[in-house]
Tab-separated table of C-alpha atoms in Angstrom:
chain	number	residue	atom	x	y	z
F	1	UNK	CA	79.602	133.488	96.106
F	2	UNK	CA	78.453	129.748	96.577
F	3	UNK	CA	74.528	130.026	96.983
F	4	UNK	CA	73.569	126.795	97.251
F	5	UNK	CA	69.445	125.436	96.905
F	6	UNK	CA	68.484	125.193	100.464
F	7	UNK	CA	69.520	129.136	101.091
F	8	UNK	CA	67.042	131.318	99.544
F	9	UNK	CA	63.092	130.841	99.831
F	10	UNK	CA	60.713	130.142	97.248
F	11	UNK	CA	59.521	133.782	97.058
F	12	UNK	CA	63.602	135.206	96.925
F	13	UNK	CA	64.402	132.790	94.071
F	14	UNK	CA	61.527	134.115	91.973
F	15	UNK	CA	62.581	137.657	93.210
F	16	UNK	CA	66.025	137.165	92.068
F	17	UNK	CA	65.376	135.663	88.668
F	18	UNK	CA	63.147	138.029	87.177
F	19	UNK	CA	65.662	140.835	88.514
F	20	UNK	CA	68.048	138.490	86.456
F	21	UNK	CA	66.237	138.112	83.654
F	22	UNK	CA	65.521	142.245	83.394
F	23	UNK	CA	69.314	142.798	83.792
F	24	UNK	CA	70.224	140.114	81.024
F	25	UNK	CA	67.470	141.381	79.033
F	26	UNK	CA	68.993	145.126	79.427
F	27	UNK	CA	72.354	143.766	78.748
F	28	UNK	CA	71.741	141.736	75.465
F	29	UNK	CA	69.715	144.811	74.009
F	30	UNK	CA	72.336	147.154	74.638
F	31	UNK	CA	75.273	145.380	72.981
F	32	UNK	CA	75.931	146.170	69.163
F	33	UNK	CA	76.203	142.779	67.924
F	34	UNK	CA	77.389	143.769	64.531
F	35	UNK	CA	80.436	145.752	65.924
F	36	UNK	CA	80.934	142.722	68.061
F	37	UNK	CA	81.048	140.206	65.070
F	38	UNK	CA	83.118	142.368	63.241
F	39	UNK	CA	85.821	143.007	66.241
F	40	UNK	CA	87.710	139.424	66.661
F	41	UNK	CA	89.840	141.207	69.388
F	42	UNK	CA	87.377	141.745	71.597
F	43	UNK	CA	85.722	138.269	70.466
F	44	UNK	CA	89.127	136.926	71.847
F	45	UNK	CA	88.769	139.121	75.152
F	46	UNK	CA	85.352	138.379	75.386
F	47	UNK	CA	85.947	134.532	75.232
F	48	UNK	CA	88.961	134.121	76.729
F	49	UNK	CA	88.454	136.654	80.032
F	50	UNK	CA	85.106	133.982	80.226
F	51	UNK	CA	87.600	130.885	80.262
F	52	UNK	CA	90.149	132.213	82.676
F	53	UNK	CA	87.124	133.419	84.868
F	54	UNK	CA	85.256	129.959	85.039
F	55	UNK	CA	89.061	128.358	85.994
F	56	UNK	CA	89.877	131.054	88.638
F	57	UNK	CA	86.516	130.698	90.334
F	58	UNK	CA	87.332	127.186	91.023
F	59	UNK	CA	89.548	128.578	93.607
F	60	UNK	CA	87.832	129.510	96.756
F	61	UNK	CA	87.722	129.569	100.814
F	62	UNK	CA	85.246	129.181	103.041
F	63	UNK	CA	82.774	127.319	105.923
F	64	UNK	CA	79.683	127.691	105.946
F	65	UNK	CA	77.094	127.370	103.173
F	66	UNK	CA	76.958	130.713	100.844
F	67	UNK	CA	79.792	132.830	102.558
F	68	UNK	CA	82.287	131.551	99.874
F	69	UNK	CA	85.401	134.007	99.165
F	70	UNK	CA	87.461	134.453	95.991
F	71	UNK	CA	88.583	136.927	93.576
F	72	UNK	CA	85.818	138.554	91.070
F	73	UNK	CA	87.650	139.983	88.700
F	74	UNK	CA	84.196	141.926	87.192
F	75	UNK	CA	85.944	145.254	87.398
F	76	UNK	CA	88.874	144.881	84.982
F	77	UNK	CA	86.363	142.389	82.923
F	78	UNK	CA	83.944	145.779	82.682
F	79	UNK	CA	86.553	147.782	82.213
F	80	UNK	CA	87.725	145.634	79.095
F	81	UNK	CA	84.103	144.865	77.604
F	82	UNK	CA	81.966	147.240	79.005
F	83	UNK	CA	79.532	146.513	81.404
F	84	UNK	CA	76.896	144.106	79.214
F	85	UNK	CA	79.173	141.973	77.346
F	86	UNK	CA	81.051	142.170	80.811
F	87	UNK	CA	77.802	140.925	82.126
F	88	UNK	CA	77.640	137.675	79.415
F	89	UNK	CA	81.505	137.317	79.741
F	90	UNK	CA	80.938	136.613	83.381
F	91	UNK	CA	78.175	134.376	83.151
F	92	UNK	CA	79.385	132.227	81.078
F	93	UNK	CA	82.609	131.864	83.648
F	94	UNK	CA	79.730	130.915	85.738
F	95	UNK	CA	78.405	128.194	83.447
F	96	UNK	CA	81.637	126.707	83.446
F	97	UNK	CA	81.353	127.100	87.282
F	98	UNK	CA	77.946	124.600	87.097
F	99	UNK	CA	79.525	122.277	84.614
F	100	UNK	CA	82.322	121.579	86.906
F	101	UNK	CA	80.033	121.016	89.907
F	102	UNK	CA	81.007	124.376	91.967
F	103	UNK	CA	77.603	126.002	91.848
F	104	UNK	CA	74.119	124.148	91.274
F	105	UNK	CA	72.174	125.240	87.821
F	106	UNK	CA	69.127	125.661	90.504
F	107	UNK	CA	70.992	129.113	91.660
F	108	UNK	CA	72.392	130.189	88.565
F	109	UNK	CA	70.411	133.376	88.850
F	110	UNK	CA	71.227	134.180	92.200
F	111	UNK	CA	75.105	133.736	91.483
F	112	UNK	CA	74.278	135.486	88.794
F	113	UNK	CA	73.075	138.439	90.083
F	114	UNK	CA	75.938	138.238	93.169
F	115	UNK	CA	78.952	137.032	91.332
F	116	UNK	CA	78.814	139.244	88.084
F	117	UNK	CA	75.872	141.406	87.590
F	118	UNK	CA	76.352	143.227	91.089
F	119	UNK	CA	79.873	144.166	91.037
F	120	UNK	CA	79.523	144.748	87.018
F	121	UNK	CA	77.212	147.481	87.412
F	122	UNK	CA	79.090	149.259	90.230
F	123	UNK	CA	82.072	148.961	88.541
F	124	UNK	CA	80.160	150.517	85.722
F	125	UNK	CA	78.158	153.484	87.884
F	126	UNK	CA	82.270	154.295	89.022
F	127	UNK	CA	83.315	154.813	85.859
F	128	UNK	CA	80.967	157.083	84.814
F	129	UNK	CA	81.451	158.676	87.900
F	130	UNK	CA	84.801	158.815	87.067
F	131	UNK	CA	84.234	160.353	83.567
F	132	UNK	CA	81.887	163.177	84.707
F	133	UNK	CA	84.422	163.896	87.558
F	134	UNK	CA	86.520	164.886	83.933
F	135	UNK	CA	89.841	163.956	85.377
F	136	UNK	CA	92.840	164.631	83.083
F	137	UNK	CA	95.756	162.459	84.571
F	138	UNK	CA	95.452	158.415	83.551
F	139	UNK	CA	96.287	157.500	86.958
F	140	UNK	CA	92.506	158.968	88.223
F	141	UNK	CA	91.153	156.101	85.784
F	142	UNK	CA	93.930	153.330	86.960
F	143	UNK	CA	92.947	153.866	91.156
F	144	UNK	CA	89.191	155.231	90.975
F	145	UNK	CA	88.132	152.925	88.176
F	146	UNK	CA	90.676	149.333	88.688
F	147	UNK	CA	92.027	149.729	92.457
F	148	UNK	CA	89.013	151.493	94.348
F	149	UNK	CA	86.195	150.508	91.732
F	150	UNK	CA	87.328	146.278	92.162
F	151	UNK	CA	87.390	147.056	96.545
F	152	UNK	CA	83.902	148.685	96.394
F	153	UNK	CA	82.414	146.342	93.415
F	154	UNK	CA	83.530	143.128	96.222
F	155	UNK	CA	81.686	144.913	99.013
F	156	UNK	CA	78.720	145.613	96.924
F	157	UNK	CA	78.261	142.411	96.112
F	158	UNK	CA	79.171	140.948	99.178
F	159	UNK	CA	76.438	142.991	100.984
F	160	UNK	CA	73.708	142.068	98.765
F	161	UNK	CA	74.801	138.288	99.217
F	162	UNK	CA	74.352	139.106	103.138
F	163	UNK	CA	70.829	140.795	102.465
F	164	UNK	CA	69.320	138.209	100.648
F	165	UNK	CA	71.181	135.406	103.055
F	166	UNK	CA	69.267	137.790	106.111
F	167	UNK	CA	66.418	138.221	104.862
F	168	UNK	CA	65.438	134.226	103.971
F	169	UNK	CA	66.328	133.766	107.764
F	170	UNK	CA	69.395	131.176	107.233
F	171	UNK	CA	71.618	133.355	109.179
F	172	UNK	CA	70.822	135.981	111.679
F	173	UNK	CA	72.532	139.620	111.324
F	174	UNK	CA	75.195	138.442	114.110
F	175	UNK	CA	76.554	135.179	112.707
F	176	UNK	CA	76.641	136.932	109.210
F	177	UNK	CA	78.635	140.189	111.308
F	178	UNK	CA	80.932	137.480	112.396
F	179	UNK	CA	81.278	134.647	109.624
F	180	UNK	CA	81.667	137.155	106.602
F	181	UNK	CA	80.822	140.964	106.803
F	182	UNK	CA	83.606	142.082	109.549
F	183	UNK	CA	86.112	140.245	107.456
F	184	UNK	CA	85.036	142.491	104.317
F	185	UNK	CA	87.311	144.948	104.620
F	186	UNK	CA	90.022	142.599	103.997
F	187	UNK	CA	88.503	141.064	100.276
F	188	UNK	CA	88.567	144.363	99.036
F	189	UNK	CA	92.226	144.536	99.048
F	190	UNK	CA	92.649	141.771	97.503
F	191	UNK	CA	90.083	141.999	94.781
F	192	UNK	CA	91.325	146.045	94.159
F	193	UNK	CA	95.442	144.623	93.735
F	194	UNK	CA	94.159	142.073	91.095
F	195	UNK	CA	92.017	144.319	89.138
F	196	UNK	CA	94.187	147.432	89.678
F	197	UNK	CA	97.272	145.869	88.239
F	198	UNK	CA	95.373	144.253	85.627
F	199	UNK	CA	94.036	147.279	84.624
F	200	UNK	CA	97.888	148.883	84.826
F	201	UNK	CA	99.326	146.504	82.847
F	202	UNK	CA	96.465	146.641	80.022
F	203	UNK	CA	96.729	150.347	80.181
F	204	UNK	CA	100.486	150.416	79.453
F	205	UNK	CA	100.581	147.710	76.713
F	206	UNK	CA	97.502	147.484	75.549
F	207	UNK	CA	95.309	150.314	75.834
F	208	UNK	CA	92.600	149.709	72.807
F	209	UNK	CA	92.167	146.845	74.979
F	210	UNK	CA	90.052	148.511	77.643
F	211	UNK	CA	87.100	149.796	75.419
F	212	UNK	CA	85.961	152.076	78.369
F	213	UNK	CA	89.305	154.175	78.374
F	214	UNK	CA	88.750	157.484	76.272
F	215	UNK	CA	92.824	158.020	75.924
F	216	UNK	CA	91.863	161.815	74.887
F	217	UNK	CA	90.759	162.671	77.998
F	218	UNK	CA	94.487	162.468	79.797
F	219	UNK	CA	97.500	164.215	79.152
């Protein structure tokens, strides 16, 4: 989303990297690494979703400091890899991000946590919502976990970026109602057409390629 050094206090930078570091942690531990070195096509998703990621972020609109907009992508990335190597996938997109200059190294954690850890895990928690729901036609997984899962991931992270930009006293409730949060709404259409027809076209062609997509469940 843009954080930039001057945004967050001393006591919300700590806050944010240790909730960082505990969602990293719980990410790295939770990945079978041997299954992983063994599978070179999702070494080539995992890599290459991380490349085209750190490119497409270069691409963004905005005004003032932190209220950056442009497309995630998280959902079909969690979708593809699950939600911890989606997790790594995306932050290394984000260390190509502070290579090129984009975002400073000093907020790496707080982008972190707003850019791909936030949307990750709610794209995740739909999912699972959507498997316990037991729904037996593919297109329940196409709109509730690519189309409405990517629209709701946006606005999840897009509040928390608000909360924390609140709460350090940069912006009052007001400017941040009328810089960023009443134009919400419209990022989530966006963000749910990308990931949606990713997810559409992946599902048609190349199925084993979303790892979350038990192809049993749907007639």
């Amino acid at each position: 989303m843009g954080m930039t050094e001057n945004l967050l206090s001393t006591s919300q930078w700590i806050t944010t990297l240790l909730l960082f570091l505990v969602i990293l942690v719980r990410a790295v531990r939770s990945i079978d690494w041997q299954a992983f070195r063994k599978d070179s096509a999702l070494q080539h998703s995992f890599f290459g979703a991380a490349v085209v990621l750190g490119f497409v972020w270069q691409l963004r609109a905005g005004i003032s400091p932190g209220l950056a907009i442009h497309i995630f992508g998280i959902t079909a990335l969690t979708l593809m890899l699950g939600w911890a190597l989606a997790v790594l996938s995306g932050l290394l997109a984000l260390v190509i991000t502070v290579i090129t200059g984009r975002e400073p190294l000093l907020m790496f954690a707080a982008n972190g946590l707003v850019t791909v850890m936030a949307p990750a895990l709610v794209s995740h928690w739909i999912m699972l919502w959507e498997r316990r729901r037991d729904f037996r036609n593919f297109f329940a997984y196409i709109f509730f976990c690519g189309f409405f899962g990517a629209g709701i991931s946006v606005a999840a992270a897009g509040t928390v970026m608000c909360l924390m930009l609140w709460t350090s006293g940069v912006y009052t409730f007001d400017e941040l109602v009328h810089e960023y949060l009443r134009y919400l709404p419209l990022f989530m259409i966006p963000e749910g057409f990308v990931n949606g027809t990713l997810v559409t076209g992946l599902m048609v062609f190349h199925p084993d390629r979303l790892t979350t997509l038990d192809q049993r469940r749907y007639r």
